[in-house]
Amino acid sequence: MPSVSETADVVICGGAAIGSSVAYHLAADPGFSGKVVVVEKDPTYRYSASALSAASIRQQFSSAVNIRVSLYGIAFLRSIGTHLSVDGEVPAIDLHEGGYLYLAGEEGKGILEANQRLQQKEGADIALYAAEMLRSKFPWLNTSDLACGTYGVSGEGWFDGWALLQAFRKKARSLGIEYRQGEVISYLTEGGRVTGVELADGSRIACGAVVNASGTHGARLAATAGIAIPVKSMKRYVFTFTCKGDVGNCPLLIDTNGAWCRPEGQRTAEGQLFIGSCSPLTPEQDVEWVETDPGVEDVDWPFFEEAVWAPLAHRIPAFEQIKPGRAWAGPYDMCGLDHNAIVGPAVGLPNLYLANGFSGHGLQQSPAVGRGIAEHIAHGRYRSLDLADLGHERIVAGRPLAEANII
């Protein structure tokens, strides 16, 4: 067996948005002065969810912990220069607070009403609009079969996810965090603790704590330490299309069937560019993500016509005439228990920190999750925001954290 080649206080497995946020927050914590090594298999992040997602943020969740996590996230993004500037250079993440608009018919009305009450209680700026108000605010919207909608007046929108990832990474490196290209293939354990990691090249790094932020490989890596997490990497599509019709002031809209869209960039002579998609409608459509070229040949265009374009054209009649553009596929690390992230110490291995199964929420949750895990490593507990509801304990107990607003 290969011998230990070096030691670190913390090894972070995966250097995308979550891993780099943990690294930054550790380096910025005055109570921590240890050596941190981030091991990233592909520093181009070609297949990373951080690079391929729709990069948006919302407080419209039905669980308090997710609302609080995103409230911290939007505050962090708004003050990005305070946190992630390097040598006076402020990262340009192009934050656009265009809001989310969740729509419901009579069947889903009660859910949105209950969610909105909780969101307001937690301090989120979410308004509940009846169908008449929806028609007034969004005249391009077909409200004939709607009962109501909830709208993020402020604090919700979208941003440049690639820029946020790079900003976390650049700031972490400027604070002395070491990044290394390589793949962690297994954890080394002894006496109920992780003692180190083994890389694909045969080298080993001894460590006092390890963070699993490995995205598509998170479940496999956790299993090498005897930790089972119900995370699968599923394929999700993002489609682009251009509409010449007037769909002004469009938020990120989620229709009653889960189809969604939002504007992208400025309107041009060709019209307004949109991106959109939908979660699979049937289990047969839900296919696993495989790290091959996620190009046009891997995109299910019939799915766009059936599950995305058709419902969106019903909801926004201007979309009956669009010009389809490019599309891409990306990984969606789905937590099979409840579509919520698994965050914090692993049950039975307290120095193995899990940050897995974000189910499409990773970018928006990266500021708060990075801070929380860093606090737990440095101080032995969450100090700013309690993330215990997202902990591994609920997985072991088979106790789902109910979340109604999943897209």
Coordinates of C-alpha atoms in Angstrom, one line a residue:
M1 CA 0.0 0.0 0.0
P2 CA 1.3 3.5 -0.8
S3 CA 2.5 5.5 2.2
V4 CA 1.2 8.8 3.3
S5 CA 3.0 11.5 1.3
E6 CA 1.8 14.6 3.2
T7 CA -0.5 15.9 5.8
A8 CA -3.2 18.5 5.9
D9 CA -5.7 19.7 8.6
V10 CA -8.6 19.6 6.1
V11 CA -8.9 17.9 2.7
I12 CA -11.8 19.1 0.5
C13 CA -12.8 16.6 -2.1
G14 CA -14.2 18.7 -5.0
G15 CA -13.4 22.3 -5.8
A16 CA -16.6 23.6 -7.5
A17 CA -18.9 26.1 -5.8
I18 CA -19.6 24.2 -2.6
G19 CA -16.0 23.0 -2.0
S20 CA -14.5 26.3 -2.9
S21 CA -17.0 28.1 -0.6
V22 CA -16.0 25.8 2.3
A23 CA -12.3 26.6 1.5
Y24 CA -12.9 30.3 1.4
H25 CA -14.8 30.4 4.6
L26 CA -12.2 28.3 6.4
A27 CA -9.4 30.6 5.3
A28 CA -11.4 33.7 6.3
D29 CA -12.3 32.4 9.7
P30 CA -10.0 34.0 12.3
G31 CA -10.5 30.9 14.5
F32 CA -8.9 28.6 12.0
S33 CA -5.2 28.6 10.9
G34 CA -4.8 25.1 9.5
K35 CA -3.6 23.8 6.2
V36 CA -6.4 23.1 3.6
V37 CA -6.0 21.2 0.4
V38 CA -8.7 21.2 -2.2
V39 CA -8.5 18.2 -4.6
E40 CA -10.4 18.8 -7.8
K41 CA -10.5 16.1 -10.6
D42 CA -11.1 18.6 -13.4
P43 CA -10.1 22.2 -12.9
T44 CA -11.9 23.1 -16.2
Y45 CA -15.2 22.2 -14.4
R46 CA -16.5 21.1 -17.8
Y47 CA -19.0 18.7 -16.3
S48 CA -19.7 20.5 -13.0
A49 CA -23.2 21.4 -12.0
S50 CA -21.8 24.8 -10.9
A51 CA -20.9 25.5 -14.5
L52 CA -23.9 23.9 -16.2
S53 CA -26.8 25.0 -14.0
A54 CA -29.3 27.8 -14.6
A55 CA -27.7 29.8 -11.7
S56 CA -30.7 31.2 -9.8
I57 CA -31.6 32.0 -6.2
R58 CA -35.0 32.0 -4.4
Q59 CA -36.5 32.0 -1.0
Q60 CA -39.7 30.3 -2.2
F61 CA -39.2 27.0 -0.3
S62 CA -41.5 25.3 2.2
S63 CA -39.0 24.5 4.9
A64 CA -37.5 27.1 7.2
V65 CA -33.9 26.0 6.9
N66 CA -33.9 26.3 3.1
I67 CA -35.5 29.8 3.3
R68 CA -32.8 30.9 5.8
V69 CA -30.0 29.5 3.7
S70 CA -31.2 31.4 0.7
L71 CA -31.7 34.6 2.6
Y72 CA -28.1 34.4 3.6
G73 CA -27.2 33.6 0.0
I74 CA -28.8 36.7 -1.5
A75 CA -27.2 38.9 1.2
F76 CA -23.9 37.4 0.3
L77 CA -24.3 37.9 -3.4
R78 CA -25.5 41.5 -3.0
S79 CA -22.2 42.2 -1.1
I80 CA -20.0 40.1 -3.2
G81 CA -17.3 42.7 -3.2
T82 CA -17.1 42.7 0.6
H83 CA -16.5 39.0 0.7
L84 CA -14.7 37.9 -2.5
S85 CA -12.7 40.9 -3.8
V86 CA -9.0 40.2 -4.5
D87 CA -6.6 43.2 -4.7
G88 CA -9.5 45.6 -5.0
E89 CA -11.1 43.7 -7.9
V90 CA -14.8 43.0 -7.4
P91 CA -16.2 39.9 -9.0
A92 CA -18.8 40.6 -11.7
I93 CA -21.5 38.0 -11.1
D94 CA -24.3 39.9 -12.9
L95 CA -26.9 39.4 -10.2
H96 CA -30.3 40.3 -11.5
E97 CA -33.2 40.3 -9.0
G98 CA -35.9 39.5 -11.4
G99 CA -37.9 37.4 -9.0
Y100 CA -39.5 34.0 -9.1
L101 CA -43.2 33.5 -10.0
Y102 CA -44.7 30.3 -8.8
L103 CA -48.2 29.6 -10.3
A104 CA -51.0 27.4 -9.0
G105 CA -54.5 26.4 -10.0
E106 CA -57.2 25.7 -7.4
E107 CA -55.5 22.3 -6.5
G108 CA -52.2 23.9 -5.6
K109 CA -53.6 27.1 -4.1
G110 CA -53.4 26.0 -0.5
I111 CA -49.8 24.9 -0.8
L112 CA -48.7 28.3 -2.1
E113 CA -50.6 30.1 0.5
A114 CA -49.1 28.1 3.3
N115 CA -45.6 28.5 1.8
Q116 CA -46.0 32.2 1.5
R117 CA -47.0 32.6 5.1
L118 CA -43.8 30.8 6.2
Q119 CA -41.6 32.7 3.8
Q120 CA -42.9 36.0 5.1
K121 CA -42.5 34.9 8.7
E122 CA -38.9 34.1 7.9
G123 CA -38.3 37.5 6.5
A124 CA -38.5 36.8 2.7
D125 CA -40.1 39.4 0.5
I126 CA -42.7 37.1 -1.1
A127 CA -46.1 38.4 -2.3
L128 CA -49.2 36.3 -2.9
Y129 CA -51.2 37.4 -5.9
A130 CA -54.7 36.3 -6.9
A131 CA -55.3 35.7 -10.6
E132 CA -56.7 39.2 -11.1
M133 CA -53.5 40.8 -9.8
L134 CA -51.4 38.4 -11.9
R135 CA -53.2 39.6 -15.0
S136 CA -52.5 43.2 -14.0
K137 CA -48.8 42.8 -13.3
F138 CA -48.0 40.4 -16.1
P139 CA -50.4 41.1 -19.0
W140 CA -48.8 38.6 -21.3
L141 CA -49.8 35.8 -18.9
N142 CA -52.7 33.4 -19.5
T143 CA -54.4 33.2 -16.1
S144 CA -57.6 31.4 -17.3
D145 CA -56.8 28.3 -15.2
L146 CA -54.9 29.9 -12.4
A147 CA -56.0 30.6 -8.8
C148 CA -52.9 32.5 -7.6
G149 CA -49.2 32.9 -7.7
T150 CA -46.4 33.8 -5.4
Y151 CA -43.8 36.4 -6.5
G152 CA -40.4 37.3 -5.1
V153 CA -40.6 41.1 -4.9
S154 CA -37.0 41.2 -4.0
G155 CA -34.2 38.8 -3.1
E156 CA -34.8 36.4 -5.9
G157 CA -33.4 36.1 -9.4
W158 CA -30.4 34.8 -11.3
F159 CA -26.7 35.4 -11.7
D160 CA -23.5 34.1 -13.4
G161 CA -22.8 30.8 -11.7
W162 CA -19.5 30.3 -13.5
A163 CA -18.3 33.7 -12.2
L164 CA -19.4 32.9 -8.6
L165 CA -17.5 29.6 -8.7
Q166 CA -14.3 31.3 -10.0
A167 CA -14.7 34.1 -7.5
F168 CA -14.8 31.6 -4.6
R169 CA -11.8 29.8 -6.0
K170 CA -9.7 32.9 -6.7
K171 CA -10.4 34.3 -3.2
A172 CA -9.6 31.0 -1.5
R173 CA -6.3 30.8 -3.4
S174 CA -5.4 34.4 -2.5
L175 CA -5.9 33.4 1.2
G176 CA -3.5 30.5 1.0
I177 CA -5.7 27.6 0.1
E178 CA -3.9 25.0 -2.0
Y179 CA -5.7 23.5 -5.0
R180 CA -4.5 20.3 -6.5
Q181 CA -5.6 18.5 -9.6
G182 CA -6.4 14.9 -8.8
E183 CA -9.2 12.5 -7.9
V184 CA -9.9 11.2 -4.4
I185 CA -10.9 7.6 -4.8
S186 CA -11.3 6.5 -1.2
Y187 CA -11.2 7.5 2.4
L188 CA -8.9 6.0 4.9
T189 CA -10.5 5.3 8.3
E190 CA -9.4 4.1 11.7
G191 CA -11.1 4.1 15.1
G192 CA -14.3 5.7 13.9
R193 CA -12.6 8.6 12.2
V194 CA -11.3 9.4 8.7
T195 CA -7.5 9.5 8.9
G196 CA -6.8 10.4 5.3
V197 CA -7.6 10.2 1.6
E198 CA -6.2 8.1 -1.3
L199 CA -5.9 9.6 -4.8
A200 CA -6.1 7.9 -8.1
D201 CA -2.4 8.3 -8.6
G202 CA -1.7 6.2 -5.5
S203 CA -0.7 9.1 -3.2
R204 CA -2.2 9.6 0.2
I205 CA -2.9 12.7 2.3
A206 CA -3.3 12.3 6.0
C207 CA -5.9 14.8 7.5
G208 CA -7.8 15.8 10.6
A209 CA -11.0 16.4 8.7
V210 CA -12.4 15.8 5.2
V211 CA -15.2 17.4 3.2
N212 CA -17.1 15.4 0.6
A213 CA -18.1 18.0 -2.0
S214 CA -17.6 15.6 -4.9
G215 CA -20.8 16.2 -6.8
T216 CA -21.5 13.4 -9.2
H217 CA -19.1 11.1 -7.3
G218 CA -20.3 12.0 -3.8
A219 CA -22.2 8.8 -3.0
R220 CA -19.5 6.5 -4.3
L221 CA -16.8 8.3 -2.4
A222 CA -18.9 8.2 0.9
A223 CA -19.4 4.5 0.5
T224 CA -15.6 3.9 0.7
A225 CA -15.9 5.0 4.4
G226 CA -19.0 2.9 4.9
I227 CA -21.4 5.8 4.7
A228 CA -24.5 5.4 2.5
I229 CA -26.2 8.4 1.1
P230 CA -29.1 8.2 -1.3
V231 CA -27.7 10.5 -4.0
K232 CA -27.9 9.9 -7.7
S233 CA -26.7 12.2 -10.5
M234 CA -29.5 12.6 -12.9
K235 CA -29.5 14.4 -16.3
R236 CA -31.2 17.8 -16.6
Y237 CA -31.6 19.9 -19.7
V238 CA -31.5 23.6 -20.3
F239 CA -33.0 24.9 -23.5
T240 CA -32.7 28.3 -25.1
F241 CA -35.2 30.0 -27.4
T242 CA -35.9 33.5 -28.7
C243 CA -39.3 35.2 -28.7
K244 CA -40.2 38.3 -30.6
G245 CA -43.4 38.9 -28.8
D246 CA -43.7 41.2 -25.8
V247 CA -43.0 39.3 -22.6
G248 CA -41.6 42.3 -20.7
N249 CA -40.7 42.2 -17.0
C250 CA -40.7 38.4 -17.0
P251 CA -39.5 36.8 -13.8
L252 CA -38.3 33.2 -13.5
L253 CA -41.7 31.6 -14.0
I254 CA -42.6 28.1 -12.8
D255 CA -45.8 26.8 -14.3
T256 CA -48.3 24.5 -12.6
N257 CA -46.7 21.4 -14.3
G258 CA -43.1 22.4 -13.3
A259 CA -42.1 23.8 -16.6
W260 CA -40.0 27.0 -16.1
C261 CA -38.4 29.8 -18.0
R262 CA -36.6 33.1 -17.5
P263 CA -35.1 35.8 -19.7
E264 CA -31.4 35.7 -20.5
G265 CA -29.5 38.9 -21.3
Q266 CA -30.9 42.0 -23.0
R267 CA -33.6 42.1 -25.8
T268 CA -32.1 42.4 -29.3
A269 CA -33.5 42.9 -32.8
E270 CA -34.0 39.2 -32.9
G271 CA -36.2 39.3 -29.8
Q272 CA -35.7 38.3 -26.2
L273 CA -33.6 35.2 -25.4
F274 CA -35.0 32.8 -22.8
I275 CA -33.8 29.7 -21.1
G276 CA -36.2 27.0 -19.7
S277 CA -36.8 23.4 -19.0
C278 CA -38.8 21.1 -16.8
S279 CA -38.2 18.2 -14.4
P280 CA -39.0 14.8 -16.0
L281 CA -42.7 14.1 -16.2
T282 CA -42.4 10.3 -15.8
P283 CA -39.8 8.0 -14.1
E284 CA -38.9 6.7 -17.6
Q285 CA -37.7 10.2 -18.6
D286 CA -35.4 10.5 -15.6
V287 CA -32.0 9.2 -16.9
E288 CA -28.7 9.1 -15.1
W289 CA -26.0 11.6 -15.9
V290 CA -22.9 10.2 -17.5
E291 CA -19.8 12.2 -17.9
T292 CA -19.6 12.3 -21.7
D293 CA -19.8 15.3 -23.9
P294 CA -23.1 17.0 -22.9
G295 CA -23.6 18.5 -26.4
V296 CA -26.6 18.7 -28.7
E297 CA -26.5 15.0 -29.4
D298 CA -27.3 14.3 -25.8
V299 CA -30.3 16.6 -25.5
D300 CA -33.8 15.2 -25.7
W301 CA -35.5 17.6 -28.1
P302 CA -38.9 15.8 -28.1
F303 CA -38.9 16.4 -24.3
F304 CA -38.6 20.2 -25.0
E305 CA -41.6 20.1 -27.3
E306 CA -43.7 18.0 -25.0
A307 CA -42.8 19.1 -21.5
V308 CA -41.4 22.6 -21.9
W309 CA -42.6 24.4 -25.0
A310 CA -46.2 23.1 -25.0
P311 CA -47.1 24.2 -21.4
L312 CA -45.1 27.4 -21.6
A313 CA -46.9 28.4 -24.8
H314 CA -50.2 27.8 -23.1
R315 CA -49.1 29.9 -20.2
I316 CA -47.5 32.7 -22.3
P317 CA -49.3 32.8 -25.7
A318 CA -46.4 34.8 -27.2
F319 CA -44.3 31.6 -26.9
E320 CA -46.4 30.0 -29.6
Q321 CA -44.0 31.5 -32.0
I322 CA -40.4 31.0 -30.9
K323 CA -37.0 30.2 -32.5
P324 CA -35.3 27.3 -30.6
G325 CA -31.6 27.8 -30.0
R326 CA -28.9 25.8 -28.4
A327 CA -29.3 23.5 -25.4
W328 CA -27.2 21.6 -23.0
A329 CA -27.3 18.8 -20.5
G330 CA -25.9 18.9 -17.0
P331 CA -25.8 16.9 -13.7
Y332 CA -28.5 17.2 -11.1
D333 CA -27.3 15.5 -7.9
M334 CA -30.6 14.3 -6.5
C335 CA -31.2 13.3 -2.9
G336 CA -33.6 10.4 -3.3
L337 CA -35.1 10.7 0.2
D338 CA -36.4 14.3 -0.1
H339 CA -34.6 16.3 -2.7
N340 CA -32.8 18.3 0.0
A341 CA -29.0 18.6 0.5
I342 CA -27.2 16.4 3.0
V343 CA -24.9 18.7 5.0
G344 CA -22.7 18.3 8.0
P345 CA -20.9 15.5 9.9
A346 CA -21.5 11.9 8.9
V347 CA -23.2 9.7 11.5
G348 CA -20.5 7.4 12.8
L349 CA -17.6 9.4 11.3
P350 CA -17.8 12.9 12.9
N351 CA -14.8 14.3 11.0
L352 CA -16.2 13.4 7.6
Y353 CA -18.3 16.4 6.5
L354 CA -21.0 15.8 3.8
A355 CA -22.1 18.4 1.3
N356 CA -24.0 16.3 -1.2
G357 CA -27.3 15.8 -3.0
F358 CA -28.2 19.5 -3.5
S359 CA -30.9 18.6 -6.0
G360 CA -30.4 21.8 -8.1
H361 CA -29.9 24.2 -5.2
G362 CA -26.1 24.0 -4.9
L363 CA -25.1 27.3 -6.3
Q364 CA -27.6 29.4 -4.4
Q365 CA -26.9 27.4 -1.2
S366 CA -23.1 27.5 -1.5
P367 CA -22.5 30.7 0.6
A368 CA -24.4 29.5 3.6
V369 CA -23.3 25.8 3.4
G370 CA -19.7 26.8 2.9
R371 CA -19.9 29.0 6.0
G372 CA -21.7 26.4 8.0
I373 CA -19.3 23.6 7.3
A374 CA -16.3 25.8 7.9
E375 CA -17.7 26.9 11.3
H376 CA -18.4 23.3 12.3
I377 CA -14.8 22.3 11.4
A378 CA -13.2 25.3 13.1
H379 CA -15.5 25.5 16.2
G380 CA -17.2 22.2 16.5
R381 CA -20.7 23.6 15.9
Y382 CA -22.8 25.9 13.7
R383 CA -22.5 29.4 15.0
S384 CA -24.3 31.6 12.4
L385 CA -27.0 29.5 10.9
D386 CA -28.1 26.1 12.2
L387 CA -28.0 23.6 9.4
A388 CA -28.9 20.6 11.5
D389 CA -32.2 20.0 9.7
L390 CA -30.1 19.1 6.6
G391 CA -28.0 16.7 8.5
H392 CA -27.1 13.1 7.8
E393 CA -29.1 12.0 10.8
R394 CA -32.4 12.4 8.9
I395 CA -31.0 10.1 6.2
V396 CA -30.0 7.4 8.7
A397 CA -33.4 7.7 10.4
G398 CA -35.3 7.7 7.0
R399 CA -37.0 10.9 8.1
P400 CA -37.6 13.2 5.1
L401 CA -37.4 16.9 5.3
A402 CA -40.6 17.8 3.5
E403 CA -40.1 20.3 0.7
A404 CA -43.0 21.2 -1.5
N405 CA -41.2 23.6 -3.9
I406 CA -39.0 21.4 -6.0
I407 CA -38.2 22.1 -9.6

